[in-house]
mmCIF file of C-alpha atoms in Angstrom:
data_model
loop_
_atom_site.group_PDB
_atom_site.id
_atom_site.type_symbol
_atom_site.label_atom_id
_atom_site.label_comp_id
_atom_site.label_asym_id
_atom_site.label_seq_id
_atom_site.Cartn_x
_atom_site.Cartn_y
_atom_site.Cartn_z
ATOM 1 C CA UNK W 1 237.522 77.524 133.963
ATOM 2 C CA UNK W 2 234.039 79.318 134.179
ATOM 3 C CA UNK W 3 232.247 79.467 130.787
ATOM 4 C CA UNK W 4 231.693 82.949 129.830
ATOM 5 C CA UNK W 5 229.548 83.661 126.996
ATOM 6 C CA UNK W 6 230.816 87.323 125.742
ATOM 7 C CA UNK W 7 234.515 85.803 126.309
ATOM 8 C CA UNK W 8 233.772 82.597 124.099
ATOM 9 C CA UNK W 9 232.133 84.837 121.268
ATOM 10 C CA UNK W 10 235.290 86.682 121.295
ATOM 11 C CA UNK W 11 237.467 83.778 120.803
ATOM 12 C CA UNK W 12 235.204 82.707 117.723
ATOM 13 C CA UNK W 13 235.686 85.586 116.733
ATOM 14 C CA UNK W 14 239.266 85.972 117.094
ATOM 15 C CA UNK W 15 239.528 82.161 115.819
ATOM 16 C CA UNK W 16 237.167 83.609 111.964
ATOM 17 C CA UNK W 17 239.331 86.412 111.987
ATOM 18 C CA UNK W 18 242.688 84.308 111.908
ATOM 19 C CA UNK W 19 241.325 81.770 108.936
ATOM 20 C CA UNK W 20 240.215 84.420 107.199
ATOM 21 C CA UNK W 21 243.833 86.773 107.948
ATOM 22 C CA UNK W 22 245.830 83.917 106.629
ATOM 23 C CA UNK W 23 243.876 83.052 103.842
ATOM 24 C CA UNK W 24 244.231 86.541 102.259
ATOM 25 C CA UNK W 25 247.763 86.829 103.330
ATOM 26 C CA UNK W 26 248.045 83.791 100.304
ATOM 27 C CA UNK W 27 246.999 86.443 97.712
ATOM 28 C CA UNK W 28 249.009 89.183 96.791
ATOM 29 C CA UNK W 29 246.037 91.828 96.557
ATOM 30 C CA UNK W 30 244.964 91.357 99.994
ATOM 31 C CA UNK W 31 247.418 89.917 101.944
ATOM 32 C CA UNK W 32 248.005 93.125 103.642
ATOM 33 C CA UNK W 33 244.362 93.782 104.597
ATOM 34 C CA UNK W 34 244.486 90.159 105.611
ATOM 35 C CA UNK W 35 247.226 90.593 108.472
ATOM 36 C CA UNK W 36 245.389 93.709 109.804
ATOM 37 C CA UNK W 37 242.203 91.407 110.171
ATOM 38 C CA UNK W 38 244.134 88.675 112.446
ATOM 39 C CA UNK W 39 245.842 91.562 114.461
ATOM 40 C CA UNK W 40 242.449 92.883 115.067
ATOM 41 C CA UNK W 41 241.107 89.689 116.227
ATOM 42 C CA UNK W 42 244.319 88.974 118.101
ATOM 43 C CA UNK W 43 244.047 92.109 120.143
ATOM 44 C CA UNK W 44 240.399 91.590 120.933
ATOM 45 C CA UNK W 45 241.124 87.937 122.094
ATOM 46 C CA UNK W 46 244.205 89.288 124.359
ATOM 47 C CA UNK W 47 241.704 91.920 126.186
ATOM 48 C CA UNK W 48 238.934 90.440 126.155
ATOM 49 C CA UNK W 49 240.949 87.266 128.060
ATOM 50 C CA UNK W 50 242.057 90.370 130.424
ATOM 51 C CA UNK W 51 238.623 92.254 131.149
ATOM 52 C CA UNK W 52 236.247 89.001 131.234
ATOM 53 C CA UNK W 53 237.931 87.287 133.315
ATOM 54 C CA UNK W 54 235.877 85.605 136.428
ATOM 55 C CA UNK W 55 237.930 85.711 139.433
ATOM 56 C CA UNK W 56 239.674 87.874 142.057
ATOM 57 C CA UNK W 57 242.927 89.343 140.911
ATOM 58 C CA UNK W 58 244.674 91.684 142.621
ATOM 59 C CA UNK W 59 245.539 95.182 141.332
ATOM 60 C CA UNK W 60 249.084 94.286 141.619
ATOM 61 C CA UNK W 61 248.730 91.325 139.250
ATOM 62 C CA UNK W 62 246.862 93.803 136.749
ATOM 63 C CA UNK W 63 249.367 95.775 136.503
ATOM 64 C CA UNK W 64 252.104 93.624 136.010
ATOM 65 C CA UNK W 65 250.182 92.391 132.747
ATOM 66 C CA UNK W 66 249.816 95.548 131.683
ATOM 67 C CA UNK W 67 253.396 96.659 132.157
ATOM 68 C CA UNK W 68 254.693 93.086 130.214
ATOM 69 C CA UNK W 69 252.255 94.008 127.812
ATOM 70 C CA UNK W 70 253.411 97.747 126.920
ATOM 71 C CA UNK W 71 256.739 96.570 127.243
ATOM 72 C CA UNK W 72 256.909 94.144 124.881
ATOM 73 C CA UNK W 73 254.277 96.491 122.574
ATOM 74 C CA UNK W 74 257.537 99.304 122.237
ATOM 75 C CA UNK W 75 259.957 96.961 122.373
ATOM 76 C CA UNK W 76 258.478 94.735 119.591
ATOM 77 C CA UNK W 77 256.891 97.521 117.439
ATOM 78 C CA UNK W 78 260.255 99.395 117.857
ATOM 79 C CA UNK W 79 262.748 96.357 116.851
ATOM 80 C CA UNK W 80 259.702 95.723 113.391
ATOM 81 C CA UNK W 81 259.848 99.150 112.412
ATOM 82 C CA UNK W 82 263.430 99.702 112.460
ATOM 83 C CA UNK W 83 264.750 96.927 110.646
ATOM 84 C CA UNK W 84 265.960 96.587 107.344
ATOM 85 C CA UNK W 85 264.683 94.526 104.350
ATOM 86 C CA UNK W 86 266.892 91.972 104.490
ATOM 87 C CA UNK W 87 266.517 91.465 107.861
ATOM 88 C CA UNK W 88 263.391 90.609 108.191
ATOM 89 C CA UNK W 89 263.658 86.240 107.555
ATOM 90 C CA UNK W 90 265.772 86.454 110.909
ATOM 91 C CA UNK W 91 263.506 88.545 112.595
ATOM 92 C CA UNK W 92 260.640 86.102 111.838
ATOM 93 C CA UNK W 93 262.937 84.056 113.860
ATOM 94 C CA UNK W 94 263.105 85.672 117.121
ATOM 95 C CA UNK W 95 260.188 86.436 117.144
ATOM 96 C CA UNK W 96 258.833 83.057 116.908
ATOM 97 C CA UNK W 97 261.842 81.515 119.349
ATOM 98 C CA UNK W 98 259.719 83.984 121.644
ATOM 99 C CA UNK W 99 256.421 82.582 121.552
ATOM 100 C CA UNK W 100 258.107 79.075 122.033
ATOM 101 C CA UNK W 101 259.657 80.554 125.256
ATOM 102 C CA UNK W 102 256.249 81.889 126.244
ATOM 103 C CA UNK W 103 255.051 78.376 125.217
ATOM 104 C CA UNK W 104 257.745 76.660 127.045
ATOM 105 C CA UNK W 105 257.479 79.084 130.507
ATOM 106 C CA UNK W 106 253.484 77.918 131.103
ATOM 107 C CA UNK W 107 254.437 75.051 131.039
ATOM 108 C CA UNK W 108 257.643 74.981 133.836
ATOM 109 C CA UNK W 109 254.899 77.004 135.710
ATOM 110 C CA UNK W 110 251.855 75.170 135.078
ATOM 111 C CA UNK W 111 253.327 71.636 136.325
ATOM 112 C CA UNK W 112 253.413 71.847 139.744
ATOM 113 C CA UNK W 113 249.297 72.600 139.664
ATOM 114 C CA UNK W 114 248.416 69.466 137.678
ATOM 115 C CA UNK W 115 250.786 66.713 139.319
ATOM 116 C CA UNK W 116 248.274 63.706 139.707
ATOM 117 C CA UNK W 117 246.164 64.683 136.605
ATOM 118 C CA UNK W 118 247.974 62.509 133.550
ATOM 119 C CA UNK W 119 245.792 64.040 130.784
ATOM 120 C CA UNK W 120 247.146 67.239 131.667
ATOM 121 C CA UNK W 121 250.589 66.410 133.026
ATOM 122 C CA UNK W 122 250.942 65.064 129.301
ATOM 123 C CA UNK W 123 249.721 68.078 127.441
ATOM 124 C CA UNK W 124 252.464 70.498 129.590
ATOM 125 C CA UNK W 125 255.465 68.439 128.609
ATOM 126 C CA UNK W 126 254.528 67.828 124.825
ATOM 127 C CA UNK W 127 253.865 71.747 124.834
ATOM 128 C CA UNK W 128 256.828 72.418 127.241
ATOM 129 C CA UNK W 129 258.794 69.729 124.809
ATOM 130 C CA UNK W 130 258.556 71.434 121.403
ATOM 131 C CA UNK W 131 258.159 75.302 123.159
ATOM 132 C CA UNK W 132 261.995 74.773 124.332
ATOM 133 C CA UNK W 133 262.779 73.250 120.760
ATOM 134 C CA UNK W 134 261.152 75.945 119.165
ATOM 135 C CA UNK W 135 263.101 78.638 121.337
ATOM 136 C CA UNK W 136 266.293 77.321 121.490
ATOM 137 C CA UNK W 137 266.533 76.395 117.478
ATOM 138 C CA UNK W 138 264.710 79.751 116.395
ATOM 139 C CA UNK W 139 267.541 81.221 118.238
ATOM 140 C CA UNK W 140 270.166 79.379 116.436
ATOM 141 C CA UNK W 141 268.317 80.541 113.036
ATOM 142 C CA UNK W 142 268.639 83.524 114.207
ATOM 143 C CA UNK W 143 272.309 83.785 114.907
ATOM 144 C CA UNK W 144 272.908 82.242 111.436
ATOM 145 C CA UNK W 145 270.888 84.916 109.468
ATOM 146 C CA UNK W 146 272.661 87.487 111.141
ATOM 147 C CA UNK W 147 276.466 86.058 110.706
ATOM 148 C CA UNK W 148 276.772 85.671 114.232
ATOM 149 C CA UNK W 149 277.028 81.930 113.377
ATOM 150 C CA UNK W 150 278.888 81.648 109.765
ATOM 151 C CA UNK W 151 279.591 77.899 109.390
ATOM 152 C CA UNK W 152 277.305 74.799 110.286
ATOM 153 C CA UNK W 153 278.884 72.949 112.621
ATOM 154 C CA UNK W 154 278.717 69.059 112.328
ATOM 155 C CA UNK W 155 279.777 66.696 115.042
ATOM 156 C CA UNK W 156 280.176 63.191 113.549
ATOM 157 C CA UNK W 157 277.291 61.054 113.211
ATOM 158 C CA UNK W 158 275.301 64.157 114.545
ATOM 159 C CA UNK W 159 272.051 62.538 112.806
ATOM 160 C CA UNK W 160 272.372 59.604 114.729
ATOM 161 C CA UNK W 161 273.156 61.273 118.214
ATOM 162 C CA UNK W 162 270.321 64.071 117.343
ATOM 163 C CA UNK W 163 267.772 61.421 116.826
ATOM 164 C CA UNK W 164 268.731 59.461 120.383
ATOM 165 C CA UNK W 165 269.068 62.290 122.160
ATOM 166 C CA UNK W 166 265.215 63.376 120.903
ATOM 167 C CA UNK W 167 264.163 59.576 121.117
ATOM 168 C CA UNK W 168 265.430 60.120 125.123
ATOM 169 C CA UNK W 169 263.976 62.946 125.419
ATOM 170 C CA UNK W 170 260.545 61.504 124.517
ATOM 171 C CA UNK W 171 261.061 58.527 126.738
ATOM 172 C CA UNK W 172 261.479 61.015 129.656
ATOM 173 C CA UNK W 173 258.231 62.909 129.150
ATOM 174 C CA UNK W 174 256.236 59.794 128.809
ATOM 175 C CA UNK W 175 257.796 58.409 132.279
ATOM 176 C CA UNK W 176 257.296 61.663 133.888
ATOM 177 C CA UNK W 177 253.874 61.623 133.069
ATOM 178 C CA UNK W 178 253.181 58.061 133.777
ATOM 179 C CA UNK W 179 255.364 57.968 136.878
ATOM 180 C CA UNK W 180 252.662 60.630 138.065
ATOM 181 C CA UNK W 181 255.799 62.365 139.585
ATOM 182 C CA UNK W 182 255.734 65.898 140.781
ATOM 183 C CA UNK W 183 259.783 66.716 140.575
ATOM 184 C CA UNK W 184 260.802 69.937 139.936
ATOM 185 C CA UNK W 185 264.393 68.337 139.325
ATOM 186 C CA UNK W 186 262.710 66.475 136.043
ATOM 187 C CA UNK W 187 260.636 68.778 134.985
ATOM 188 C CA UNK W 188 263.842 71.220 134.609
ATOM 189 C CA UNK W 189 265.816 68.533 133.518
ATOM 190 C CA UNK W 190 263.537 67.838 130.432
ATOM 191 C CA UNK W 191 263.555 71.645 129.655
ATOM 192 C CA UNK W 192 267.044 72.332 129.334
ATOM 193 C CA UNK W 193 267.204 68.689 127.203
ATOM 194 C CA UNK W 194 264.833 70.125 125.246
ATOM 195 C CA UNK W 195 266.615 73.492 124.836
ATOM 196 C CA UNK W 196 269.925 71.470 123.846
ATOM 197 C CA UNK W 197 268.299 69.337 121.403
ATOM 198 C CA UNK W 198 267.019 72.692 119.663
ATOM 199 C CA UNK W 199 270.804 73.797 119.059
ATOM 200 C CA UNK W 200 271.928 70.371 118.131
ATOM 201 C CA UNK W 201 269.142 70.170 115.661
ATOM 202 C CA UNK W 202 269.397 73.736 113.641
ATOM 203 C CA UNK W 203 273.382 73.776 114.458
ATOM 204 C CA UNK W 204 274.403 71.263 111.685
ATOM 205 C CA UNK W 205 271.679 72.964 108.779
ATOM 206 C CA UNK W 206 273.321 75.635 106.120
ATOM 207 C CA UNK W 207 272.443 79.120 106.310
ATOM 208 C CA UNK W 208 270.318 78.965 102.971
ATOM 209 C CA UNK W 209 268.036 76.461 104.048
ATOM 210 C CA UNK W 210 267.508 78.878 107.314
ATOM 211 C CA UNK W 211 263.910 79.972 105.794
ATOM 212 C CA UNK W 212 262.619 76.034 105.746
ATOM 213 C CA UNK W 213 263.903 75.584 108.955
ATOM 214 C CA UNK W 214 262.800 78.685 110.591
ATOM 215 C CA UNK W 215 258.912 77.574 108.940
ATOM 216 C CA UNK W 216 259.327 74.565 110.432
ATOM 217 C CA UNK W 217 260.207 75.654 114.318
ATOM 218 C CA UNK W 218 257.116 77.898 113.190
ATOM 219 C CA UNK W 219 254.860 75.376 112.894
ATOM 220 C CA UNK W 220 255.855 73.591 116.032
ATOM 221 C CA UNK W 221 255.783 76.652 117.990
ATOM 222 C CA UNK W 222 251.930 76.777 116.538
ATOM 223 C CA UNK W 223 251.739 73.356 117.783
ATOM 224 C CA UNK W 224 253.387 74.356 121.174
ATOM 225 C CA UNK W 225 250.371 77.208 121.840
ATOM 226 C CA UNK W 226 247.730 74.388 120.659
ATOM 227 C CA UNK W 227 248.597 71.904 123.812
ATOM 228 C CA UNK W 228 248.424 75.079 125.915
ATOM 229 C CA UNK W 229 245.250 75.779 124.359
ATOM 230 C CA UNK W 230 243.757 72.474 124.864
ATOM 231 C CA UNK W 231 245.095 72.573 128.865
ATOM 232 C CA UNK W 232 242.843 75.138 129.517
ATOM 233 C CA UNK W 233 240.364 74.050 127.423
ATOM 234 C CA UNK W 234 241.053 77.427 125.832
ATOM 235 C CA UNK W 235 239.507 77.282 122.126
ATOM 236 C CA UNK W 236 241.035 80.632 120.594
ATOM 237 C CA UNK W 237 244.517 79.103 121.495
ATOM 238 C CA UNK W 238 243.484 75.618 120.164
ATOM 239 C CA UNK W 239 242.597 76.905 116.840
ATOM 240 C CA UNK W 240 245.116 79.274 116.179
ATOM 241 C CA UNK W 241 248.053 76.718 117.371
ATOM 242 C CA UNK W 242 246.322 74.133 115.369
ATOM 243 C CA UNK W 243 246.058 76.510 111.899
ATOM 244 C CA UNK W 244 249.598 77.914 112.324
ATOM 245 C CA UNK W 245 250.473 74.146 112.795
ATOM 246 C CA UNK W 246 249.278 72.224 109.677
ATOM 247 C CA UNK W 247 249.614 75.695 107.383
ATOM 248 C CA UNK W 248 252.802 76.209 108.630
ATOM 249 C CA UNK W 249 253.437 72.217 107.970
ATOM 250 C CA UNK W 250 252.128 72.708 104.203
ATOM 251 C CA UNK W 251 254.248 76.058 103.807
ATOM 252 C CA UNK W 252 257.378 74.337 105.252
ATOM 253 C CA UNK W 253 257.022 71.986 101.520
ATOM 254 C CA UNK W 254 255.682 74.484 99.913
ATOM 255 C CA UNK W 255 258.847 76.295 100.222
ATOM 256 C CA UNK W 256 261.196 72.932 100.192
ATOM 257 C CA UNK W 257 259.124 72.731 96.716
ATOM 258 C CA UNK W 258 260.491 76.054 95.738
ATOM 259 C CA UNK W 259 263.835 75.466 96.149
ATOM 260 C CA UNK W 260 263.474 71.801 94.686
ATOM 261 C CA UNK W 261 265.188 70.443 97.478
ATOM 262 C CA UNK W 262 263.524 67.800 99.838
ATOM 263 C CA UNK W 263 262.574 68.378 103.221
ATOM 264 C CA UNK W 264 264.639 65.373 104.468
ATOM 265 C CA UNK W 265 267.513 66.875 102.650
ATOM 266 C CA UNK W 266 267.273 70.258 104.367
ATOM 267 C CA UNK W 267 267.170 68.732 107.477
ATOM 268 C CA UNK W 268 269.347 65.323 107.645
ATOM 269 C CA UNK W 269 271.106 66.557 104.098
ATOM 270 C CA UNK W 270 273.983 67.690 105.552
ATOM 271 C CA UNK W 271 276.203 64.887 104.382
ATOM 272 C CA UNK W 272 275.205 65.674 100.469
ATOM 273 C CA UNK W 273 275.975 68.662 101.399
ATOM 274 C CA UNK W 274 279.429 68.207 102.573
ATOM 275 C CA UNK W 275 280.510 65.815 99.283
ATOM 276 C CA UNK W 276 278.646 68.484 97.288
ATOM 277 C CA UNK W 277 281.047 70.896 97.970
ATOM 278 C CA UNK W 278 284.779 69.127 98.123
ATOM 279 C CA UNK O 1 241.476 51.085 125.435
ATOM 280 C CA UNK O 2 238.852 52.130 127.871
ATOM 281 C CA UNK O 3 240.940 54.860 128.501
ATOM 282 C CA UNK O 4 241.123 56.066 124.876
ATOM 283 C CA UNK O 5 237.535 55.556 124.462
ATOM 284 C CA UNK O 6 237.145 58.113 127.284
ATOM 285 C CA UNK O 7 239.928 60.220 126.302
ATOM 286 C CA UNK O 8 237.980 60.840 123.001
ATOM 287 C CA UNK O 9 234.174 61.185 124.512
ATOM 288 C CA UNK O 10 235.254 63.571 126.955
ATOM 289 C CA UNK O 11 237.070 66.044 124.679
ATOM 290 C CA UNK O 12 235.076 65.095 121.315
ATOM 291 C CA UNK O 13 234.618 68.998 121.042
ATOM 292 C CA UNK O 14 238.278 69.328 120.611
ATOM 293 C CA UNK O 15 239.021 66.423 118.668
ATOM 294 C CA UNK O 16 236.910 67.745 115.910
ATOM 295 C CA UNK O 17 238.168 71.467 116.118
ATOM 296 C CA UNK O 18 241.507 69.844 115.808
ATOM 297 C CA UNK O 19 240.660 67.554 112.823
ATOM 298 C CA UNK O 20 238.866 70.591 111.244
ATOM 299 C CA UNK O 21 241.540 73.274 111.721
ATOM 300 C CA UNK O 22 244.288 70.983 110.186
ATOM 301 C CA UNK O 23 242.271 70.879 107.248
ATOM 302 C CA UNK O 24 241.774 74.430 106.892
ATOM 303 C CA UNK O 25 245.268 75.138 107.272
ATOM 304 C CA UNK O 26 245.958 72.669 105.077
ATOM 305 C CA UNK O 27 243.627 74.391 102.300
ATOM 306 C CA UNK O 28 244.067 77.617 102.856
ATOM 307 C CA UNK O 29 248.311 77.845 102.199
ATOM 308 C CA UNK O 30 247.617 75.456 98.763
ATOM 309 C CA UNK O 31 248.526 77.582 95.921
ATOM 310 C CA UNK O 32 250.361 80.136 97.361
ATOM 311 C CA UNK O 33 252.592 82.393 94.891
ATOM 312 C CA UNK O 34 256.356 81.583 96.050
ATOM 313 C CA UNK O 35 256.591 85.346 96.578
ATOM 314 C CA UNK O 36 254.396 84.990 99.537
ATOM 315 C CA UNK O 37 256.087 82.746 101.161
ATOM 316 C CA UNK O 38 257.953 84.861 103.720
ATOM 317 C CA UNK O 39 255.352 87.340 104.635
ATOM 318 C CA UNK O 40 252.745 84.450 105.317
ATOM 319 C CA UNK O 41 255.271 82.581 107.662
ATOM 320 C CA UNK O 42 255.798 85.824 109.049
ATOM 321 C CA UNK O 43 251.780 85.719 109.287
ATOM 322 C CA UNK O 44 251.193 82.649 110.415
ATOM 323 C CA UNK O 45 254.352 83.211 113.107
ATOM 324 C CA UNK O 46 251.887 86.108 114.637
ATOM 325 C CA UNK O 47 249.301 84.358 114.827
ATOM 326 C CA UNK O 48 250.902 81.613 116.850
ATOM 327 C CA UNK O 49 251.288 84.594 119.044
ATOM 328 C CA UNK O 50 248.116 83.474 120.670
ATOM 329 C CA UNK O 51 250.004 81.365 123.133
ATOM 330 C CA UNK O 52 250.139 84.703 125.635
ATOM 331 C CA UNK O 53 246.356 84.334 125.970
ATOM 332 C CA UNK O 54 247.621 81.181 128.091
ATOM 333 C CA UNK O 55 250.197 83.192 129.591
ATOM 334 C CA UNK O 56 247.553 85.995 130.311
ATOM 335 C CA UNK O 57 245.869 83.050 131.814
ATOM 336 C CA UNK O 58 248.729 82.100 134.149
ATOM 337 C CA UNK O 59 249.182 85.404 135.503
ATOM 338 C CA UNK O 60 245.312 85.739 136.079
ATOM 339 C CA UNK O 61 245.291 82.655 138.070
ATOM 340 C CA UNK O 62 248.529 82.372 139.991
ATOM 341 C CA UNK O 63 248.509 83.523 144.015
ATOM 342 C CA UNK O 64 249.774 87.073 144.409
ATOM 343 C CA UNK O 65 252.768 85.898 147.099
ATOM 344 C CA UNK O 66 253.766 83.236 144.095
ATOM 345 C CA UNK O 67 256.845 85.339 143.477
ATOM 346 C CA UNK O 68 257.897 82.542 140.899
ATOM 347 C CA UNK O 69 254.566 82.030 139.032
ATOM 348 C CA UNK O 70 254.189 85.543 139.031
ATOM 349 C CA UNK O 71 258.006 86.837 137.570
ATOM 350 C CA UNK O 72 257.993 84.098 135.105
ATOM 351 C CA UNK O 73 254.415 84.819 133.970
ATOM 352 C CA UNK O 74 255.411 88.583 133.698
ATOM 353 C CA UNK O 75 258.390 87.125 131.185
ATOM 354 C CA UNK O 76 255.672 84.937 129.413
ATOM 355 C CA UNK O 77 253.601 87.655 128.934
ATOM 356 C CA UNK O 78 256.498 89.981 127.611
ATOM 357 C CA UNK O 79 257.237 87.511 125.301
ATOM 358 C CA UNK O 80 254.140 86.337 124.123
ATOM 359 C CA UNK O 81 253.924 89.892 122.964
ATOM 360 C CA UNK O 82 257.030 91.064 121.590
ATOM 361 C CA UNK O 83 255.539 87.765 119.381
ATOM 362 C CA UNK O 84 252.470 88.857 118.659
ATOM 363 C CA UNK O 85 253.745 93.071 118.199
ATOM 364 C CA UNK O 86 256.677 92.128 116.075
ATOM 365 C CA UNK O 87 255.077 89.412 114.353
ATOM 366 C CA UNK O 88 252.248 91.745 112.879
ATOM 367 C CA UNK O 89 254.349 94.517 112.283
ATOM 368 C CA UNK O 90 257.114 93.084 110.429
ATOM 369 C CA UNK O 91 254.884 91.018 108.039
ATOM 370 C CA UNK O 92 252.533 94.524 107.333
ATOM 371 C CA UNK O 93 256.343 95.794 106.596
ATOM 372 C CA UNK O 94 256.820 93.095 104.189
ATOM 373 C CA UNK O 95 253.746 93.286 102.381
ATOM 374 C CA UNK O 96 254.174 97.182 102.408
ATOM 375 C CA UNK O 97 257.273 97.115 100.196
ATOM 376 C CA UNK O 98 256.301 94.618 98.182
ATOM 377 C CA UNK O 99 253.449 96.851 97.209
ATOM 378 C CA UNK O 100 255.613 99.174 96.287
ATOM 379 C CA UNK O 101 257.906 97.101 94.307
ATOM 380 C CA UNK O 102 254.361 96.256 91.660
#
């Protein structure tokens, strides 16, 4: 990737404007001038990643962006301004299972051009890893805010099999990446493990604890757009992913504080949970 | 070891940007109100939005007869923004009613 000077101010830019966004959205007189700042900076990073960039691309692939772009813009700004009060937590949701699956997609697309470099190999399956986790459990939230999903459901010993299966799962990316393999067969194979381990990991967690959770996946997803970041080198994407990351880490206790419930609780607490209530 | 060693002189840019940015998220969520809570994650969920930059990226850079790079990018990029879009809206939404609520 060419350095480009005008680009790279941008992305300091953008980078100032999301430190200082979140930081006022902690404070209750500016926390809505605070989110306007990191949208500013956002869009500025997006088109200025568009219009500087070195390269031929065809007209065709410009306008493809574009159309994904405007797209999502309605569809997004249209779903946000529509919904209820109430409705917001599990809109935070999908909207965040969203970037994982952004997350997740460079990297299923991204392999094939970096089989033989281990470095990078690496930093597209921990970000395709915990993209897919992201997704797939923000999507679960999701269903459970809205009712769709009423009751957790608990297979037994789900702890235990959760924690293999995710143990596995970690075991696979590290021989993928050390096997220096270029299968397609894996890399797909890893994904949808991934995506499975999401469901199996929200599915057993009550509906009240949905906001923890949901700050967790939130916070992974951050982490998910920081490996992407650091693939290309990419330092707007590194610092955001990184921020959103440890704040939304700190929030994630922050909020277990609030409820006075511990975040092991919330997550492996199910059992309590279940003696609590018969 | 030697491997580590050049791991961390080759990317020591990074490495501190990383170190530096945990820190600073770290700092600036302490002593949040609880009523914040939502709309921030709702903030900081935007801002993670940043991830369609790579997508962007993808896009940019893949072949124009890579009919896979190039439909999957398209979803990456749709995405990516209904992320970024929804994420900013909903949390101004937030923060406008609970304006109104003081």
């Amino acid at each position: 990737m060419e350095y480009i000077f005008s680009l790279e101010l941008i992305y300091l830019i953008a980078s100032v404007t999301f430190i200082l966004g979140l930081k006022m959205l902690g404070h209750p007189e500016t926390a809505r001038k605070g989110n306007l700042i990191a949208a500013f900076g956002m869009t500025l990073a997006i088109f200025g990643t568009i219009f500087l960039y070195q390269g031929k691309v065809q007209p065709l692939i410009y306008s493809l962006i574009g159309a994904a772009i405007l797209i999502g813009t309605i569809i997004g700004w249209g779903i946000a301004k529509k919904v209820g009060m109430t409705k917001m937590p599990e809109l935070v949701s999908l909207f965040n299972g969203m970037g994982g699956a952004s997350a997740a997609i460079i990297g299923l697309i991204e392999f094939s051009h970096y089989v033989g470099d281990q470095l990078s190999i690496a930093t597209i399956i921990a970000g395709l890893i915990i993209g897919s986790i992201s997704f797939s459990g923000s999507m679960i939230a999701w269903a459970k805010l809205n009712g769709t999903l009423k009751k957790p459901i608990r297979f037994p010993s789900y702890n235990i099999v959760n924690n293999i299966i995710l143990i596995v799962i970690l075991a696979f990316g590290v021989y993928i990446t050390m096997s220096g393999s270029d299968s397609q067969l894996y890399l797909y194979l890893i994904f949808f493990a991934a995506l499975a381990y999401g469901v199996l990991f929200v599915m057993p967690i009550g509906g009240a604890d949905m906001p923890v959770v949901i700050s967790l996946l939130n916070s992974f997803t951050g982490l998910a757009a920081a490996f992407a970041g650091f693939l290309y080198g990419n330092m707007v994407m590194l610092t955001g992913g990184i921020l959103v990351g440890s704040a939304g880490t700190i929030l994630t206790f922050a909020m277990c504080d609030a409820m006075n419930r511990p975040l092991a609780s919330v997550i492996f607490g199910a059992f309590g949970e279940g003696t609590a209530g018969s | 070891m030697d491997v580590l060693i050049e791991f961390i002189s080759n990317h020591l840019q990074m490495i501190y940007i990383v170190i530096l940015m945990i820190f600073v998220g770290v700092e600036v969520i302490g002593h949040v109100p609880a009523v914040l809570h939502t709309p921030l994650m709702s903030g900081a969920n935007a801002i993670h939005g940043v991830v369609i930059i790579g997508a962007i990226l993808v896009m940019l850079s893949a072949s124009p007869d890579d009919i896979l790079a190039l439909s999957l990018g398209f979803v990456a990029v749709l995405l990516g923004t209904l992320n970024v879009v929804g994420g900013f809206v909903v949390t101004d939404r937030m923060l406008e009613m609970f304006k109104k609520k003081k």
